[in-house]
Amino acid sequence: MKTGTIKQILLITDGCSNHGEDPVAMAALAREFGITVNVIGVMENDIIDEQGVREIEGIARQGGGVSQIVYSQVLSQTVQMVTRKAMTQTLQGVVNQELRQILGNQASLENLPPEKRGEVLEVVDELNETVDLEVLILVDTSASMKHKLPTVKEALLDLSLSLNARMGNNQFSLFIFPGKGNEVEKLLDWTPKLESLTTVFAKLNPSGMTPTGPALKEAITYFKEKHSVRGYLSRHDDEFYEESI
Amino acid sequence: MMMNSMKSPFNFASGTIIQGKWHHNRYTIIRELGRGANGIVYLADWNGKKVAIKVSDNHVTITSEVNVLKSFTKAQGVSLGPSLFDVDDWIHNGSQISFYVMEYIAGTDLLTFIKQNGTTWLPVLISQLLTDLDYLHKNGWVFGDLKPENLLVTKSPVKIRCIDVGGTTMQGRAIKEFTEFFDRGYWGLGSRRAEPSYDLFAVAMIVINLFYPKRFQKHGVGIEQLKKAIQDVKELRQYRPILLKALAGKYSSATEMKKELLKLIHFPSAHHQTTPKYQTNKNQRAQTNNTRTRRKKQKNKHGILETILIVAIVCIIYAVYIFEQIM
Ligand SMILES: Nc1ncnc2c1ncn2[C@@H]1O[C@H](COP(=O)(O)OP(=O)(O)OP(=O)(O)O)[C@@H](O)[C@H]1O
């Protein structure tokens, strides 16, 4: 089976967008480009904002990814878990597609007898471990997020720790929104290690606007640029498209 | 697609019959044993035998745990996880529920057991655990999500058993599932790659957890905090050398840690008991030492005799066999 690169956007936010394009539509667009969108909603210990939750779930559903609402204390565990779950989900989609090609339209992992299922899953496990992964992290830095940012930083370092224990290669990049002057600002270019984040996060300036949609759009553009540059170098750039399981 | 950490939606009453779609076995639910993030475990009756059944609406979880349990079954003799009996799907109200059936382990979780029976049991159980881990490691696995909740202690004989193999990972890969308090990555003391030392770190944290039942969060430099936690409890200090070594990832195998654990245990010394206080002269000590070595020699002699006897018997059987062949 061919192995390609899994592309993910990891959006970390605490609520509603209020500026620019509809983020749900942008997530749907990302998916068309073969990019999965995962969303983590960071909550305070108080009431969860209904509308915010709906938006978070909507973005992940349209973006073919995983969403999770968490309190900031357990952010680390959640961020790495969501990322890995989404990877598995994507890979299962690929495997199911292959099964359909071999066994016909009805075939899917859960229709197989348990014994066969085990064998297929071993393939998924193997891919999970070895596939290359690109995660573009999009952090909401609007005013209400300000005091949660230290926890977000911790969680991202933890994510790097988890993913770098795999055999496959990882590339991370980091954007914040709103950025200085712009809707979105790039803080970290593609890098295999997130450790350089420590310095970068010190100079954030939380402001009031929350342009989630434009941020997602920018993220897609950034992915496209990376791959068009790479395209010259290696023409063969397989992508994983996630099919509903 | 949403994949929230599911609080399992099922709630099957006792008496409910689970019937497999592929293998057609019937199981009658007796009661719920426990539930976690990945499914619910029920005690059930199967032809008069008690079994544990894990059900989940996530067939992937079930399949991957079954894969691990299967490979344990291949490694015979040692009872690592519960043994696996059956894997199947159950069609219930039109939807498909995956399950697997395993050995029912009637036991108490580690923290409760120690609370009820005292810390004298601590070295025994940790030593047993290290024996099992060593076997697991030698077979290319790492347990991963090692914590007191995943360790059950059975009554007679008292034996520690691992359940919940959801975190069990092939060595060299990234740990599948973990719990922060027991994760060396969380404490800034190592990677999340599956290596024997990953489990041994967790063993040290389990020992610490026994004296800090509420656990604690990381503040500042992980290792300093853990050192202090050990220093602050008298009984823990006794295990300090092995705990620190395990926390630093310096053990290359579970056996090595086990050996050093057993060395740390203080037996009331034989001299102190037999030797009257006023007689601490060297002769006396030499004597006791002598008797000890003699006893050992006697044992050895016994051993040699036994071996000779066995060899002789085998020879005789072989001779008879050859004889019959010739006839
Ligand atoms: N073979 C068994 N025999 C007896 N009890 C068991 C057995 N397997 C599981 N249990 C009980 O069921 C509970 C839940 O099982 P398990 O830990 O496998 O679920 P889980 O969904 O994987 O949980 P977690 O959230 O810890 O991953 C256990 O804590 C234990 O009390």
XYZ file of C-alpha atoms and ligand atoms in Angstrom:
603
model
C 0.000 0.000 0.000
C 1.296 3.433 -0.878
C 2.121 5.683 1.997
C 1.704 9.392 1.627
C 1.561 12.297 3.982
C -1.240 13.019 6.398
C -2.094 16.701 6.521
C -3.895 18.151 9.482
C -4.928 21.531 10.733
C -5.201 21.679 14.493
C -7.385 24.566 15.570
C -7.265 25.602 19.203
C -9.935 28.103 20.164
C -12.340 28.996 22.935
C -15.426 29.988 21.078
C -17.099 31.887 18.342
C -15.575 33.444 15.317
C -16.815 36.960 14.626
C -14.957 38.068 11.567
C -14.559 37.066 7.927
C -15.547 33.874 6.140
C -17.644 31.112 7.662
C -15.142 28.767 9.322
C -17.336 25.714 8.674
C -17.200 26.409 4.953
C -13.448 26.891 5.144
C -13.091 23.553 6.908
C -15.112 21.910 4.157
C -12.775 23.489 1.652
C -9.705 22.227 3.500
C -11.099 18.738 3.275
C -11.427 19.063 -0.474
C -7.695 19.680 -0.498
C -7.081 16.533 1.476
C -6.454 18.359 4.735
C -8.212 17.185 7.892
C -9.349 19.827 10.375
C -9.344 19.008 14.092
C -10.696 21.409 16.669
C -10.030 21.709 20.356
C -12.348 23.937 22.318
C -10.634 25.182 25.449
C -13.119 26.023 28.167
C -12.991 27.712 31.503
C -14.436 25.855 34.478
C -17.692 27.722 33.873
C -20.593 27.281 31.482
C -19.958 26.088 27.972
C -21.159 28.441 25.289
C -23.720 26.558 23.155
C -23.070 28.470 19.987
C -19.325 28.076 20.355
C -19.704 24.329 20.788
C -21.880 24.087 17.705
C -19.286 25.917 15.655
C -16.452 23.739 16.966
C -18.330 20.528 16.156
C -19.352 21.878 12.776
C -15.803 22.730 11.768
C -14.509 19.278 12.694
C -17.399 17.473 11.014
C -16.952 19.369 7.785
C -13.191 19.144 8.038
C -13.320 15.360 8.393
C -11.578 15.553 11.732
C -12.064 15.138 15.431
C -13.277 17.716 17.917
C -13.115 17.825 21.652
C -14.171 20.341 24.264
C -11.829 20.396 27.237
C -11.020 22.309 30.357
C -7.594 23.822 30.125
C -6.133 21.575 32.891
C -6.371 18.449 30.746
C -5.360 20.085 27.510
C -2.103 18.160 27.030
C -3.659 14.700 27.097
C -6.424 15.856 24.790
C -4.335 17.536 22.126
C -2.156 14.508 21.514
C -5.117 12.138 21.715
C -7.199 14.106 19.218
C -4.311 14.311 16.761
C -3.634 10.608 16.916
C -7.319 9.697 16.720
C -7.692 11.800 13.624
C -4.689 10.097 12.063
C -6.187 6.688 12.718
C -9.486 7.857 11.322
C -7.853 9.077 8.125
C -5.881 5.875 7.707
C -8.965 3.754 8.304
C -10.676 5.748 5.589
C -7.861 4.902 3.217
C -7.895 1.253 4.173
C -11.667 1.050 3.771
C -11.338 2.545 0.326
C -8.804 -0.081 -0.639
C -11.071 -2.790 0.753
C -13.898 -1.507 -1.387
C -11.706 -1.682 -4.430
C -10.809 -5.270 -3.694
C -14.048 -6.606 -2.255
C -16.743 -4.426 -3.750
C -18.862 -1.541 -2.577
C -20.276 -3.068 0.556
C -16.943 -3.876 2.092
C -15.748 -2.064 5.163
C -13.726 -2.977 8.175
C -16.714 -3.735 10.367
C -18.308 -6.070 7.835
C -15.304 -8.338 7.887
C -15.190 -11.319 10.240
C -13.284 -10.483 13.442
C -10.215 -12.495 12.445
C -9.711 -10.628 9.172
C -10.431 -7.359 10.895
C -7.463 -7.957 13.153
C -5.126 -8.351 10.216
C -6.349 -5.190 8.531
C -5.994 -3.244 11.734
C -2.401 -4.311 12.034
C -1.845 -2.595 8.703
C -3.498 0.551 10.037
C -1.317 0.415 13.143
C 1.765 0.039 11.043
C 0.809 3.004 8.867
C 0.020 5.072 11.925
C 3.517 4.522 13.126
C 5.369 5.151 9.899
C 3.364 7.649 7.882
C 4.625 11.211 7.514
C 2.551 13.836 9.210
C 2.151 17.556 8.734
C 0.290 19.524 11.369
C -0.467 23.167 10.983
C -1.422 24.532 14.365
C -3.800 27.439 14.473
C -4.105 29.119 17.849
C -6.845 31.564 18.718
C -5.151 34.408 20.621
C -8.159 36.662 21.116
C -8.402 38.387 24.502
C -10.330 35.624 26.270
C -7.598 33.108 25.421
C -4.832 35.155 26.997
C -4.420 33.349 30.303
C -4.891 29.947 28.662
C -1.900 30.371 26.394
C 0.693 28.977 28.819
C -1.359 25.752 28.982
C -1.655 25.720 25.208
C 2.114 25.970 24.953
C 2.550 23.043 27.345
C 0.067 21.012 25.352
C 1.874 21.649 22.087
C 5.230 20.619 23.524
C 3.511 17.484 24.772
C 2.114 16.873 21.296
C 5.579 17.133 19.841
C 6.791 14.597 22.402
C 4.067 12.117 21.501
C 4.399 12.412 17.761
C 8.165 12.380 17.734
C 8.078 8.994 19.425
C 6.733 7.634 16.127
C 8.977 6.309 13.390
C 7.460 8.523 10.694
C 8.498 12.120 10.046
C 6.625 15.072 11.462
C 6.439 18.657 10.336
C 4.795 21.324 12.436
C 4.032 24.940 11.782
C 2.290 27.461 13.964
C -0.058 30.326 13.176
C -1.963 32.610 15.476
C -5.083 34.633 14.824
C -5.621 37.508 15.081
C -2.024 38.416 14.386
C -0.137 41.639 14.528
C -1.810 43.926 11.990
C -3.104 40.939 10.037
C -5.902 38.508 10.574
C -3.394 35.692 10.751
C 0.270 35.629 11.597
C 2.832 32.924 11.061
C 4.943 32.295 14.143
C 6.782 29.171 13.138
C 7.679 27.812 9.727
C 7.632 24.060 9.043
C 9.886 22.342 11.522
C 10.203 18.794 12.806
C 10.430 19.984 16.413
C 8.063 22.180 18.302
C 10.595 22.984 21.010
C 11.456 26.283 19.351
C 7.976 27.329 20.357
C 9.037 28.391 23.827
C 10.515 31.680 22.679
C 7.890 32.321 20.059
C 4.973 32.190 22.447
C 6.402 34.861 24.712
C 5.539 37.696 22.345
C 1.841 37.242 21.773
C -0.562 40.141 21.782
C -4.067 38.969 22.472
C -6.729 41.140 20.840
C -10.511 41.084 20.548
C -11.265 39.961 17.001
C -11.683 36.248 16.224
C -11.214 35.643 12.485
C -11.410 31.833 12.514
C -12.558 31.515 8.916
C -9.779 33.651 7.426
C -7.262 31.805 9.575
C -8.376 28.444 8.158
C -8.219 29.864 4.665
C -4.683 31.063 5.231
C -3.756 27.642 6.555
C -4.987 25.966 3.379
C -2.971 28.410 1.290
C 0.110 27.681 3.313
C -0.286 23.946 2.826
C -0.740 24.461 -0.902
C 2.386 26.577 -1.154
C 4.447 24.021 0.659
C 3.318 21.292 -1.651
C 3.718 23.264 -4.828
C 7.323 24.041 -3.895
C 7.861 20.435 -2.971
C 6.070 19.400 -6.136
C 9.034 20.528 -8.189
C 11.356 18.447 -6.126
C 9.311 15.297 -5.926
C 6.516 14.990 -8.440
C 5.003 12.127 -6.565
C 3.136 13.529 -3.660
C 0.397 11.211 -2.567
C -2.219 12.466 -0.234
C -4.613 10.766 2.036
C -8.226 11.613 1.576
C -10.420 10.683 4.399
C -13.571 8.830 3.508
C -16.353 8.539 6.003
C -15.998 5.253 7.770
C -16.991 12.974 12.239
C -17.147 13.446 15.966
C -15.262 11.139 18.191
C -15.816 12.465 21.637
C -14.327 10.495 24.455
C -17.338 8.298 24.655
C -19.153 7.584 27.804
C -20.471 4.284 26.601
C -24.092 4.563 25.675
C -24.906 0.995 26.662
C -26.432 -0.179 29.837
C -27.353 -3.842 29.677
C -29.363 -5.326 32.514
C -28.402 -8.609 34.102
C -30.037 -11.457 32.239
C -29.435 -9.847 28.856
C -28.198 -12.402 26.364
C -25.329 -11.494 24.078
C -25.205 -13.727 21.046
C -22.364 -13.662 18.541
C -23.112 -13.158 14.861
C -20.135 -15.177 13.623
C -19.496 -17.863 16.206
C -23.038 -18.052 17.674
C -21.961 -18.370 21.304
C -24.460 -17.172 23.910
C -23.461 -15.227 26.995
C -25.772 -14.170 29.812
C -24.868 -10.926 31.537
C -24.551 -11.217 35.317
C -23.416 -7.701 36.219
C -21.240 -4.795 35.174
C -17.594 -5.034 36.270
C -16.488 -1.602 35.230
C -16.448 0.941 32.471
C -13.751 3.061 30.946
C -13.150 5.360 28.034
C -13.120 2.484 25.576
C -16.056 0.346 26.570
C -17.814 -1.574 29.309
C -16.777 -4.851 30.878
C -19.485 -7.256 32.057
C -19.332 -10.388 34.114
C -21.237 -13.052 32.204
C -22.168 -16.687 32.288
C -21.133 -18.989 29.494
C -22.353 -22.552 29.954
C -21.936 -22.270 33.690
C -18.536 -20.684 33.468
C -17.876 -17.112 34.548
C -16.292 -14.926 31.894
C -15.627 -11.227 31.397
C -16.959 -9.564 28.247
C -15.824 -6.230 26.947
C -18.339 -4.527 24.675
C -17.847 -1.371 22.683
C -19.478 0.446 19.825
C -15.976 1.093 18.549
C -14.955 -2.063 16.737
C -11.443 -0.724 16.244
C -10.730 -0.626 19.980
C -12.003 -4.154 20.358
C -9.974 -5.423 17.429
C -6.750 -3.831 18.527
C -7.077 -5.118 22.090
C -7.865 -8.556 20.736
C -4.730 -8.428 18.619
C -2.671 -7.861 21.741
C -4.450 -10.538 23.790
C -4.011 -13.017 20.954
C -0.298 -12.502 20.852
C -0.195 -13.042 24.614
C -1.965 -16.331 24.207
C 0.741 -17.365 21.780
C 3.291 -16.748 24.496
C 2.275 -19.721 26.574
C 2.476 -20.450 30.230
C 2.683 -17.027 31.725
C -0.560 -15.287 32.498
C 0.035 -11.731 31.377
C -3.308 -10.354 30.476
C -6.555 -12.275 30.843
C -6.703 -15.135 28.361
C -8.879 -14.589 25.327
C -11.839 -16.904 24.607
C -13.889 -15.390 21.804
C -14.301 -12.340 19.562
C -17.541 -11.519 17.840
C -20.193 -8.996 16.898
C -23.638 -8.805 18.382
C -26.546 -7.347 16.453
C -28.613 -5.518 19.017
C -31.645 -3.440 17.979
C -30.284 -3.227 14.467
C -26.859 -1.919 15.355
C -23.624 -3.841 15.563
C -21.805 -4.053 18.868
C -18.331 -5.552 18.970
C -17.174 -7.604 21.919
C -14.553 -9.994 23.111
C -14.734 -12.604 25.805
C -11.901 -13.170 28.235
C -10.984 -14.872 31.450
C -12.734 -13.336 34.459
C -10.136 -12.207 36.959
C -11.726 -12.089 40.394
C -9.597 -9.577 42.205
C -9.242 -6.244 43.916
C -7.415 -3.332 42.361
C -3.889 -2.788 43.646
C -4.510 0.347 45.741
C -7.457 -1.210 47.553
C -5.603 -4.453 48.126
C -2.643 -2.682 49.736
C -4.969 -0.533 51.803
C -6.738 -3.642 53.118
C -3.777 -5.951 53.520
C -0.877 -3.665 54.331
C 2.342 -2.616 52.658
C 4.066 -5.909 53.522
C 2.538 -7.017 50.265
C 4.151 -4.232 48.304
C 7.497 -5.886 47.467
C 5.774 -9.191 46.748
C 3.332 -7.724 44.271
C 5.839 -5.398 42.623
C 8.226 -8.313 42.255
C 5.477 -10.412 40.648
C 4.662 -7.527 38.349
C 8.294 -7.186 37.316
C 8.437 -10.890 36.504
C 5.437 -10.557 34.201
C 6.768 -7.367 32.647
C 10.085 -9.002 31.942
C 8.293 -11.727 30.045
C 6.222 -9.182 28.144
C 9.335 -7.179 27.233
C 11.223 -10.259 26.108
C 8.353 -10.912 23.705
C 8.726 -7.505 22.108
C 5.944 -5.577 23.864
C 5.608 -2.713 26.296
C 2.481 -2.516 28.489
C 2.159 1.254 28.172
C -0.755 2.305 30.342
C 0.499 0.786 33.567
C -1.369 2.079 36.625
C -2.994 0.654 39.774
C -6.466 0.622 38.170
C -5.152 -1.750 35.518
C -3.690 -4.151 38.057
C -5.911 -6.628 39.843
C -4.788 -8.768 42.750
C -6.379 -12.211 43.072
C -6.904 -13.874 46.476
C -5.644 -17.405 46.558
C -2.946 -17.482 45.586
C -2.262 -13.765 45.872
C -1.126 -12.809 42.419
C -1.013 -9.540 40.524
C -2.614 -9.537 37.078
C -2.673 -6.924 34.339
C -5.960 -6.031 32.699
C -6.787 -3.463 30.033
C -4.222 -4.077 27.355
C -5.420 -1.032 25.397
C -2.067 0.679 25.824
C 0.119 -2.298 24.993
C 2.481 -1.308 22.206
C 5.122 -3.063 20.129
C 8.603 -2.010 21.177
C 10.045 0.838 19.156
C 6.675 2.386 18.360
C 4.959 5.335 20.007
C 3.079 4.435 23.218
C -0.589 4.000 22.325
C -2.271 5.046 25.535
C -0.979 6.457 28.791
C -1.988 8.252 31.965
C -0.082 11.422 32.789
C 0.955 10.607 36.346
C 2.629 7.388 35.160
C 4.041 8.803 31.926
C 7.713 9.719 31.896
C 7.064 12.197 29.103
C 4.734 14.178 31.355
C 7.444 14.433 34.010
C 10.019 15.498 31.441
C 12.000 12.321 32.063
C 12.010 10.630 28.703
C 10.323 9.950 25.411
C 7.040 8.222 24.645
C 8.722 5.538 22.622
C 7.822 2.030 23.748
C 10.864 0.674 25.566
C 11.081 -1.540 28.675
C 12.293 1.479 30.662
C 8.984 3.204 29.882
C 7.113 0.551 31.879
C 9.698 0.510 34.661
C 9.237 4.251 35.134
C 5.529 3.572 35.579
C 6.286 0.846 38.127
C 8.205 3.389 40.220
C 5.266 5.783 39.956
C 2.893 3.028 41.047
C 4.959 2.550 44.210
C 4.837 6.306 44.810
C 1.098 6.331 44.123
C 0.579 3.757 46.882
C 1.745 6.372 49.381
C 0.101 9.308 47.618
C -3.327 7.866 46.771
C -4.552 11.234 45.499
C -1.528 11.623 43.181
C -0.225 15.105 42.417
C 0.455 17.374 39.486
C 3.762 18.483 38.119
C 5.176 21.766 39.392
C 8.536 22.876 38.115
C 11.301 20.340 37.606
C 9.799 16.855 37.538
C 12.647 14.874 39.007
C 13.185 17.229 41.953
C 9.523 17.030 42.840
C 9.519 13.238 42.689
C 12.696 12.987 44.748
C 11.094 15.106 47.428
C 7.917 13.041 47.349
C 9.989 9.925 48.023
C 12.051 11.643 50.710
C 8.971 12.795 52.589
C 7.590 9.321 53.325
C 9.549 6.975 55.559
C 8.389 3.756 53.931
C 9.099 5.104 50.488
C 12.637 6.120 51.423
C 13.371 2.450 51.900
C 12.887 1.939 48.138
C 14.662 5.134 47.160
C 17.593 3.577 45.256
C 15.469 1.499 42.916
C 12.831 4.191 42.516
C 15.374 6.807 41.484
C 17.072 4.415 39.125
C 13.775 3.488 37.488
C 12.733 7.133 37.238
C 16.016 7.926 35.525
C 15.472 5.093 33.041
C 18.647 3.340 34.096
C 17.297 -0.194 34.291
C 17.821 -2.211 31.156
C 15.395 -4.933 32.182
C 12.594 -5.660 34.616
C 14.609 -8.538 36.054
C 17.424 -6.205 36.991
C 14.992 -3.977 38.861
C 13.404 -6.986 40.525
C 16.749 -8.252 41.777
C 17.615 -4.916 43.284
C 14.164 -4.614 44.830
C 14.543 -7.953 46.576
C 17.995 -6.984 47.836
C 16.510 -3.959 49.575
C 14.212 -5.971 51.765
C 15.446 -6.189 55.326
C 14.988 -9.520 56.980
C 15.476 -9.543 60.696
C 19.049 -10.793 60.625
C 19.698 -14.311 61.882
C 22.575 -13.224 64.144
C 20.514 -10.744 66.010
C 17.914 -13.307 66.824
C 20.125 -16.202 67.783
C 23.074 -14.347 69.220
C 22.709 -13.145 72.779
C 23.550 -9.470 73.066
C 26.779 -9.941 75.032
C 28.226 -12.472 72.618
C 29.139 -10.656 69.472
C 32.514 -12.308 69.061
C 33.708 -13.356 65.652
C 33.797 -17.049 66.405
C 30.144 -17.125 66.998
C 29.465 -15.352 63.762
C 31.774 -17.650 61.859
C 29.881 -20.565 63.323
C 26.514 -19.376 62.202
C 27.971 -18.678 58.804
C 29.351 -22.177 58.740
C 26.054 -23.773 59.510
C 24.516 -21.759 56.737
C 27.020 -22.813 54.134
C 26.783 -26.371 55.281
C 23.069 -26.313 54.862
C 23.531 -24.968 51.385
C 25.986 -27.759 50.600
C 23.515 -30.306 51.847
C 20.931 -28.817 49.583
C 23.386 -29.045 46.735
C 24.032 -32.671 47.553
C 20.322 -33.276 47.466
C 20.226 -31.579 44.122
C 22.971 -33.774 42.713
C 21.314 -36.930 43.999
C 18.059 -35.875 42.414
C 19.727 -35.249 39.072
C 21.445 -38.630 39.123
C 18.150 -40.302 39.936
C 16.339 -38.540 37.121
C 19.077 -39.345 34.620
C 18.989 -42.956 35.707
C 15.221 -43.176 35.288
C 15.382 -41.578 31.875
C 18.104 -44.063 30.869
C 15.999 -46.984 32.005
C 12.935 -45.753 30.150
C 15.038 -45.222 27.066
C 16.529 -48.721 27.340
C 13.065 -50.239 27.645
C 11.946 -48.230 24.641
C 14.898 -49.354 22.526
C 14.362 -52.884 23.692
C 10.728 -52.836 22.591
C 11.694 -51.366 19.261
C 14.120 -54.183 18.649
C 11.627 -56.861 19.680
N -10.833 -9.745 32.791
C -11.396 -9.000 33.752
N -11.776 -9.563 34.897
C -12.347 -8.811 35.869
N -12.583 -7.497 35.796
C -12.229 -6.863 34.680
C -11.631 -7.569 33.589
N -11.384 -6.687 32.606
C -11.827 -5.493 33.044
N -12.335 -5.567 34.283
C -12.935 -4.447 35.064
O -13.555 -3.532 34.194
C -12.987 -2.235 34.321
C -12.895 -1.529 32.970
O -12.108 -2.292 32.083
P -10.988 -1.672 31.175
O -9.997 -0.959 32.044
O -10.523 -2.739 30.274
O -11.833 -0.612 30.373
P -11.298 0.573 29.501
O -12.476 1.099 28.791
O -10.158 0.101 28.687
O -10.805 1.576 30.606
P -9.707 2.697 30.509
O -10.475 3.955 30.480
O -8.938 2.502 31.799
O -8.884 2.425 29.302
C -11.651 -2.462 34.978
O -11.242 -1.385 35.742
C -11.887 -3.695 35.833
O -12.413 -3.341 37.072
